[in-house]
Amino acid sequence: MLVIGHRGSGMNVVQSSDGRMRAIRENSIRSFNAAAAFPVDFVEFDVQVTKDDCPVIFHDNFILSELKGRIIEKRVTDLTLDEFLSYGPQDSPEEVGKPLFRKTKDGRIFEWKVENDAPLCTLQEAFEKVDPLIGFNIELKFDDQIEYKEEELTCVLQVILKVVSNYAKDRPILFSSFQPDAAILIRKLQSTYPVFFLTNGGTEIYKDVRRNSLDEAIKVCLAGGLQGIVSQVKAIFRNPSAINRIKESSLSLITYGQLNNVAEVVYMQCLMGIEGVIVDFIPEITEAISDIMGPAKEGKGETASVEEAKAKPHFSQHELSFLLKLIPELIKS
């Protein structure tokens, strides 16, 4: 099972009472290398392109700061590279960046404070400064509220591909996007790296019906020659029969979502045949997966193997079938 660090070593939830959600600035070089210190296969991050055609790593469509007591909100793709990098901590200790704020889904605004801060970064910097053994899951980020023309998408994707071509070397790369046309286009523009379609599988509903179910996601992948699906884990647990349909379509399946920070949920996905998980709590989940899938500890021999096997939950096919029927009821929101 692949373990993929979400936005590096975990996303930031600035209003959370859990310190792990504010430990390191998400989508930063520091966060990526912190994740690389654990047995992760990839780090996932969001790429947008600035007004002057530079791919940068940032999740939100808008970047917020404060000026004279007022919150100033600007679209990331309307900024130049220099303007984008002027936010947050600066590489030079003599320089002071604009303070960063973040808006929650319900509209509340918080100062974006973390324990271990770091400057914002570009895609090129990530290739140059992050452990070369760690793969990159590059999410191609587009605004859900905008209808993009094909030529607009093509222009953005070509800028990103140029950086990947120049700096990726032997690093494993995986592209993904919630924007179905972008996912299909990036597949047409290159055949070197796999492309996955991101979907919440119907846990939220969008105008574009291709985004509203796992079956629609399968159609997108088959029509566009994509290699797999990255689904909200809740959608898989609500509709576990979709796993067989995805596998019968010769597609890979990875999941994301906060439930993936629970070791038991990850274990269930191992049993269900899911091939990867995107997680925030990297130390806890990598340890859990090592316990589930790893060999016996060196030097402890057969006794250790027996003890470790006893410690792991075991399910008969009948019990697993029952659990798969029960889980959708348990997680209904």
One Martini backbone bead per residue (centre of mass of N, CA, C, O) as a GRO file, in nm:
protein
  333
    1MET     BB    1   0.094   0.038   0.025
    2LEU     BB    2   0.057   0.358  -0.032
    3VAL     BB    3   0.216   0.653   0.102
    4ILE     BB    4   0.071   0.987   0.127
    5GLY     BB    5   0.155   1.312   0.178
    6HIS     BB    6  -0.035   1.574   0.283
    7ARG     BB    7   0.112   1.849   0.190
    8GLY     BB    8   0.321   1.647   0.305
    9SER     BB    9   0.292   1.641   0.663
   10GLY     BB   10   0.024   1.800   0.640
   11MET     BB   11  -0.238   1.974   0.694
   12ASN     BB   12  -0.386   2.283   0.772
   13VAL     BB   13  -0.573   2.360   1.082
   14VAL     BB   14  -0.593   2.653   1.246
   15GLN     BB   15  -0.861   2.578   1.439
   16SER     BB   16  -0.734   2.346   1.569
   17SER     BB   17  -0.663   2.147   1.866
   18ASP     BB   18  -0.460   1.993   1.689
   19GLY     BB   19  -0.121   2.026   1.660
   20ARG     BB   20  -0.072   1.854   1.395
   21MET     BB   21  -0.232   2.082   1.213
   22ARG     BB   22   0.025   2.303   1.311
   23ALA     BB   23   0.332   2.217   1.273
   24ILE     BB   24   0.359   2.262   0.950
   25ARG     BB   25   0.389   2.408   0.666
   26GLU     BB   26   0.219   2.363   0.410
   27ASN     BB   27   0.355   2.329   0.106
   28SER     BB   28   0.662   2.280   0.189
   29ILE     BB   29   0.982   2.195   0.204
   30ARG     BB   30   0.975   2.116   0.502
   31SER     BB   31   0.732   1.923   0.479
   32PHE     BB   32   0.846   1.727   0.270
   33ASN     BB   33   1.105   1.643   0.435
   34ALA     BB   34   0.954   1.543   0.683
   35ALA     BB   35   0.812   1.311   0.535
   36ALA     BB   36   1.082   1.173   0.424
   37ALA     BB   37   1.161   1.055   0.718
   38PHE     BB   38   0.951   0.858   0.623
   39PRO     BB   39   0.774   0.574   0.482
   40VAL     BB   40   0.719   0.730   0.205
   41ASP     BB   41   0.635   0.764  -0.144
   42PHE     BB   42   0.470   1.038  -0.129
   43VAL     BB   43   0.387   1.373  -0.213
   44GLU     BB   44   0.126   1.602  -0.183
   45PHE     BB   45   0.034   1.872  -0.419
   46ASP     BB   46  -0.042   2.209  -0.519
   47VAL     BB   47  -0.083   2.348  -0.853
   48GLN     BB   48  -0.012   2.673  -0.976
   49VAL     BB   49  -0.032   2.963  -1.201
   50THR     BB   50   0.097   3.244  -1.261
   51LYS     BB   51   0.083   3.532  -1.447
   52ASP     BB   52   0.412   3.462  -1.517
   53ASP     BB   53   0.448   3.147  -1.552
   54CYS     BB   54   0.456   3.002  -1.248
   55PRO     BB   55   0.486   2.726  -1.064
   56VAL     BB   56   0.299   2.681  -0.766
   57ILE     BB   57   0.256   2.605  -0.409
   58PHE     BB   58  -0.101   2.593  -0.350
   59HIS     BB   59  -0.424   2.544  -0.245
   60ASP     BB   60  -0.565   2.801  -0.255
   61ASN     BB   61  -0.720   3.034  -0.458
   62PHE     BB   62  -0.675   3.223  -0.212
   63ILE     BB   63  -0.493   3.498  -0.069
   64LEU     BB   64  -0.431   3.615   0.268
   65SER     BB   65  -0.428   3.940   0.424
   66GLU     BB   66  -0.305   4.236   0.606
   67LEU     BB   67  -0.427   4.589   0.600
   68LYS     BB   68  -0.504   4.807   0.823
   69GLY     BB   69  -0.722   4.579   0.940
   70ARG     BB   70  -0.752   4.446   0.654
   71ILE     BB   71  -0.868   4.206   0.444
   72ILE     BB   72  -0.675   4.063   0.179
   73GLU     BB   73  -0.789   3.929  -0.140
   74LYS     BB   74  -0.619   3.696  -0.367
   75ARG     BB   75  -0.557   3.556  -0.657
   76VAL     BB   76  -0.304   3.356  -0.738
   77THR     BB   77  -0.329   3.381  -1.066
   78ASP     BB   78  -0.294   3.717  -1.036
   79LEU     BB   79  -0.004   3.673  -0.962
   80THR     BB   80   0.308   3.711  -0.927
   81LEU     BB   81   0.578   3.565  -0.809
   82ASP     BB   82   0.674   3.794  -0.621
   83GLU     BB   83   0.401   3.833  -0.484
   84PHE     BB   84   0.368   3.550  -0.371
   85LEU     BB   85   0.654   3.547  -0.208
   86SER     BB   86   0.563   3.794  -0.005
   87TYR     BB   87   0.439   3.576   0.160
   88GLY     BB   88   0.540   3.525   0.449
   89PRO     BB   89   0.811   3.383   0.492
   90GLN     BB   90   1.155   3.448   0.445
   91ASP     BB   91   1.471   3.372   0.344
   92SER     BB   92   1.534   3.647   0.457
   93PRO     BB   93   1.576   3.784   0.774
   94GLU     BB   94   1.537   4.096   0.676
   95GLU     BB   95   1.263   3.999   0.580
   96VAL     BB   96   0.907   4.083   0.557
   97GLY     BB   97   0.616   3.936   0.533
   98LYS     BB   98   0.306   3.882   0.471
   99PRO     BB   99   0.048   3.805   0.642
  100LEU     BB  100  -0.127   3.507   0.703
  101PHE     BB  101  -0.449   3.391   0.600
  102ARG     BB  102  -0.760   3.196   0.670
  103LYS     BB  103  -1.039   3.043   0.515
  104THR     BB  104  -1.316   2.891   0.583
  105LYS     BB  105  -1.597   2.736   0.469
  106ASP     BB  106  -1.774   2.934   0.678
  107GLY     BB  107  -1.590   3.225   0.665
  108ARG     BB  108  -1.372   3.216   0.855
  109ILE     BB  109  -1.091   3.401   1.004
  110PHE     BB  110  -0.739   3.316   1.026
  111GLU     BB  111  -0.444   3.302   1.144
  112TRP     BB  112  -0.152   3.154   0.991
  113LYS     BB  113  -0.039   2.941   1.232
  114VAL     BB  114   0.276   2.780   1.309
  115GLU     BB  115   0.539   2.619   1.452
  116ASN     BB  116   0.674   2.552   1.153
  117ASP     BB  117   0.792   2.763   0.943
  118ALA     BB  118   0.768   2.862   0.584
  119PRO     BB  119   0.815   2.920   0.276
  120LEU     BB  120   0.712   2.962  -0.011
  121CYS     BB  121   0.679   2.773  -0.330
  122THR     BB  122   0.803   2.608  -0.601
  123LEU     BB  123   0.830   2.352  -0.816
  124GLN     BB  124   1.130   2.371  -0.869
  125GLU     BB  125   1.221   2.370  -0.572
  126ALA     BB  126   1.116   2.090  -0.507
  127PHE     BB  127   1.305   1.939  -0.700
  128GLU     BB  128   1.577   2.062  -0.570
  129LYS     BB  129   1.503   2.018  -0.226
  130VAL     BB  130   1.387   1.732  -0.242
  131ASP     BB  131   1.399   1.426  -0.190
  132PRO     BB  132   1.455   1.216  -0.469
  133LEU     BB  133   1.294   0.951  -0.353
  134ILE     BB  134   1.041   1.123  -0.362
  135GLY     BB  135   0.739   1.140  -0.465
  136PHE     BB  136   0.503   1.316  -0.687
  137ASN     BB  137   0.180   1.448  -0.620
  138ILE     BB  138   0.032   1.636  -0.872
  139GLU     BB  139  -0.198   1.880  -0.825
  140LEU     BB  140  -0.428   2.018  -1.042
  141LYS     BB  141  -0.530   2.346  -0.988
  142PHE     BB  142  -0.878   2.444  -0.983
  143ASP     BB  143  -1.162   2.628  -1.011
  144ASP     BB  144  -1.490   2.533  -0.956
  145GLN     BB  145  -1.621   2.827  -1.061
  146ILE     BB  146  -1.472   2.768  -1.334
  147GLU     BB  147  -1.486   2.783  -1.689
  148TYR     BB  148  -1.273   2.622  -1.899
  149LYS     BB  149  -1.079   2.640  -2.159
  150GLU     BB  150  -0.873   2.449  -2.337
  151GLU     BB  151  -0.649   2.665  -2.384
  152GLU     BB  152  -0.610   2.733  -2.086
  153LEU     BB  153  -0.529   2.453  -1.985
  154THR     BB  154  -0.294   2.404  -2.178
  155CYS     BB  155  -0.114   2.636  -2.088
  156VAL     BB  156  -0.079   2.547  -1.792
  157LEU     BB  157   0.024   2.254  -1.842
  158GLN     BB  158   0.278   2.328  -2.008
  159VAL     BB  159   0.422   2.479  -1.782
  160ILE     BB  160   0.440   2.237  -1.591
  161LEU     BB  161   0.580   2.033  -1.787
  162LYS     BB  162   0.843   2.188  -1.820
  163VAL     BB  163   0.942   2.151  -1.529
  164VAL     BB  164   0.928   1.847  -1.518
  165SER     BB  165   1.120   1.792  -1.757
  166ASN     BB  166   1.373   1.956  -1.628
  167TYR     BB  167   1.354   1.822  -1.298
  168ALA     BB  168   1.269   1.518  -1.237
  169LYS     BB  169   1.405   1.287  -1.362
  170ASP     BB  170   1.366   0.995  -1.149
  171ARG     BB  171   1.113   1.088  -1.032
  172PRO     BB  172   0.824   1.013  -0.914
  173ILE     BB  173   0.507   1.060  -1.093
  174LEU     BB  174   0.176   1.208  -1.014
  175PHE     BB  175  -0.125   1.288  -1.153
  176SER     BB  176  -0.394   1.520  -1.049
  177SER     BB  177  -0.765   1.588  -1.075
  178PHE     BB  178  -1.086   1.743  -1.049
  179GLN     BB  179  -1.045   1.827  -1.343
  180PRO     BB  180  -1.136   1.649  -1.608
  181ASP     BB  181  -1.004   1.804  -1.847
  182ALA     BB  182  -0.720   1.818  -1.724
  183ALA     BB  183  -0.671   1.514  -1.698
  184ILE     BB  184  -0.704   1.449  -2.002
  185LEU     BB  185  -0.490   1.651  -2.111
  186ILE     BB  186  -0.234   1.548  -1.959
  187ARG     BB  187  -0.248   1.279  -2.109
  188LYS     BB  188  -0.215   1.394  -2.400
  189LEU     BB  189   0.064   1.560  -2.342
  190GLN     BB  190   0.143   1.282  -2.187
  191SER     BB  191   0.307   0.935  -2.117
  192THR     BB  192   0.499   0.901  -1.862
  193TYR     BB  193   0.268   0.974  -1.654
  194PRO     BB  194   0.036   0.921  -1.438
  195VAL     BB  195  -0.332   0.956  -1.423
  196PHE     BB  196  -0.565   1.096  -1.190
  197PHE     BB  197  -0.894   1.101  -1.071
  198LEU     BB  198  -1.059   1.327  -0.877
  199THR     BB  199  -1.296   1.234  -0.609
  200ASN     BB  200  -1.591   1.243  -0.391
  201GLY     BB  201  -1.825   1.041  -0.493
  202GLY     BB  202  -2.088   1.232  -0.383
  203THR     BB  203  -2.039   1.403  -0.113
  204GLU     BB  204  -2.053   1.612  -0.342
  205ILE     BB  205  -2.217   1.855  -0.554
  206TYR     BB  206  -2.198   1.919  -0.906
  207LYS     BB  207  -2.248   2.044  -1.215
  208ASP     BB  208  -2.046   1.830  -1.292
  209VAL     BB  209  -2.127   1.498  -1.327
  210ARG     BB  210  -1.834   1.370  -1.330
  211ARG     BB  211  -1.807   1.440  -0.997
  212ASN     BB  212  -2.071   1.257  -0.857
  213SER     BB  213  -1.920   0.969  -0.904
  214LEU     BB  214  -1.762   0.668  -0.945
  215ASP     BB  215  -1.882   0.596  -1.222
  216GLU     BB  216  -1.796   0.861  -1.356
  217ALA     BB  217  -1.495   0.825  -1.305
  218ILE     BB  218  -1.461   0.576  -1.478
  219LYS     BB  219  -1.544   0.712  -1.744
  220VAL     BB  220  -1.320   0.920  -1.754
  221CYS     BB  221  -1.082   0.720  -1.756
  222LEU     BB  222  -1.161   0.557  -2.009
  223ALA     BB  223  -1.186   0.799  -2.209
  224GLY     BB  224  -0.877   0.922  -2.120
  225GLY     BB  225  -0.659   0.704  -2.026
  226LEU     BB  226  -0.647   0.656  -1.731
  227GLN     BB  227  -0.509   0.497  -1.430
  228GLY     BB  228  -0.700   0.646  -1.201
  229ILE     BB  229  -0.830   0.687  -0.861
  230VAL     BB  230  -0.913   0.958  -0.631
  231SER     BB  231  -1.085   0.906  -0.328
  232GLN     BB  232  -1.305   0.956  -0.111
  233VAL     BB  233  -1.337   0.739   0.147
  234LYS     BB  234  -1.641   0.760   0.200
  235ALA     BB  235  -1.732   0.664  -0.083
  236ILE     BB  236  -1.622   0.376  -0.050
  237PHE     BB  237  -1.780   0.297   0.214
  238ARG     BB  238  -2.065   0.354   0.085
  239ASN     BB  239  -1.939   0.194  -0.199
  240PRO     BB  240  -1.770  -0.095  -0.212
  241SER     BB  241  -1.854  -0.213  -0.497
  242ALA     BB  242  -1.670  -0.014  -0.666
  243ILE     BB  243  -1.401  -0.161  -0.650
  244ASN     BB  244  -1.460  -0.380  -0.862
  245ARG     BB  245  -1.519  -0.187  -1.097
  246ILE     BB  246  -1.240  -0.059  -1.098
  247LYS     BB  247  -1.074  -0.321  -1.139
  248GLU     BB  248  -1.226  -0.419  -1.401
  249SER     BB  249  -1.105  -0.139  -1.539
  250SER     BB  250  -0.793  -0.121  -1.475
  251LEU     BB  251  -0.782   0.047  -1.200
  252SER     BB  252  -0.666   0.251  -0.970
  253LEU     BB  253  -0.672   0.303  -0.595
  254ILE     BB  254  -0.713   0.600  -0.407
  255THR     BB  255  -0.718   0.780  -0.093
  256TYR     BB  256  -0.896   1.040   0.089
  257GLY     BB  257  -0.906   1.179   0.411
  258GLN     BB  258  -0.951   1.191   0.756
  259LEU     BB  259  -0.993   0.882   0.796
  260ASN     BB  260  -0.683   0.819   0.719
  261ASN     BB  261  -0.594   0.885   1.036
  262VAL     BB  262  -0.703   0.590   1.082
  263ALA     BB  263  -0.576   0.285   1.119
  264GLU     BB  264  -0.833   0.104   1.082
  265VAL     BB  265  -0.909   0.221   0.806
  266VAL     BB  266  -0.653   0.135   0.661
  267TYR     BB  267  -0.681  -0.167   0.713
  268MET     BB  268  -0.944  -0.205   0.557
  269GLN     BB  269  -0.817  -0.119   0.284
  270CYS     BB  270  -0.625  -0.349   0.259
  271LEU     BB  271  -0.852  -0.569   0.245
  272MET     BB  272  -0.997  -0.418  -0.013
  273GLY     BB  273  -0.749  -0.328  -0.222
  274ILE     BB  274  -0.622  -0.065  -0.167
  275GLU     BB  275  -0.324   0.115  -0.292
  276GLY     BB  276  -0.379   0.400  -0.133
  277VAL     BB  277  -0.287   0.677   0.099
  278ILE     BB  278  -0.387   0.992   0.215
  279VAL     BB  279  -0.203   1.169   0.473
  280ASP     BB  280  -0.129   1.342   0.785
  281PHE     BB  281  -0.043   1.109   1.000
  282ILE     BB  282   0.248   0.976   0.942
  283PRO     BB  283   0.368   0.828   1.187
  284GLU     BB  284   0.114   0.655   1.254
  285ILE     BB  285   0.056   0.523   0.970
  286THR     BB  286   0.333   0.400   0.904
  287GLU     BB  287   0.335   0.219   1.153
  288ALA     BB  288   0.075   0.065   1.096
  289ILE     BB  289   0.161  -0.052   0.819
  290SER     BB  290   0.410  -0.197   0.922
  291ASP     BB  291   0.251  -0.386   1.113
  292ILE     BB  292   0.071  -0.513   0.890
  293MET     BB  293   0.309  -0.567   0.643
  294GLY     BB  294   0.550  -0.639   0.791
  295PRO     BB  295   0.803  -0.794   0.902
  296ALA     BB  296   0.973  -0.933   1.117
  297LYS     BB  297   1.176  -0.865   1.354
  298GLU     BB  298   1.492  -0.862   1.378
  299GLY     BB  299   1.596  -1.145   1.577
  300LYS     BB  300   1.297  -1.279   1.675
  301GLY     BB  301   1.160  -1.461   1.490
  302GLU     BB  302   0.894  -1.674   1.517
  303THR     BB  303   0.770  -1.561   1.776
  304ALA     BB  304   0.725  -1.276   1.669
  305SER     BB  305   0.541  -1.354   1.435
  306VAL     BB  306   0.315  -1.473   1.606
  307GLU     BB  307   0.260  -1.225   1.785
  308GLU     BB  308   0.197  -1.027   1.552
  309ALA     BB  309  -0.037  -1.190   1.431
  310LYS     BB  310  -0.217  -1.178   1.685
  311ALA     BB  311  -0.236  -0.852   1.688
  312LYS     BB  312  -0.392  -0.890   1.436
  313PRO     BB  313  -0.660  -0.861   1.262
  314HIS     BB  314  -0.912  -1.111   1.175
  315PHE     BB  315  -1.099  -1.206   0.875
  316SER     BB  316  -1.344  -1.340   0.740
  317GLN     BB  317  -1.532  -1.333   0.464
  318HIS     BB  318  -1.795  -1.294   0.619
  319GLU     BB  319  -1.701  -1.058   0.800
  320LEU     BB  320  -1.617  -0.867   0.573
  321SER     BB  321  -1.894  -0.851   0.439
  322PHE     BB  322  -2.035  -0.727   0.684
  323LEU     BB  323  -1.859  -0.472   0.709
  324LEU     BB  324  -1.923  -0.360   0.421
  325LYS     BB  325  -2.229  -0.322   0.499
  326LEU     BB  326  -2.192  -0.143   0.762
  327ILE     BB  327  -2.019   0.110   0.698
  328PRO     BB  328  -2.222   0.291   0.537
  329GLU     BB  329  -2.398   0.338   0.796
  330LEU     BB  330  -2.180   0.462   0.991
  331ILE     BB  331  -2.095   0.717   0.772
  332LYS     BB  332  -2.336   0.867   0.765
  333SER     BB  333  -2.429   1.228   0.741
   0.00000   0.00000   0.00000
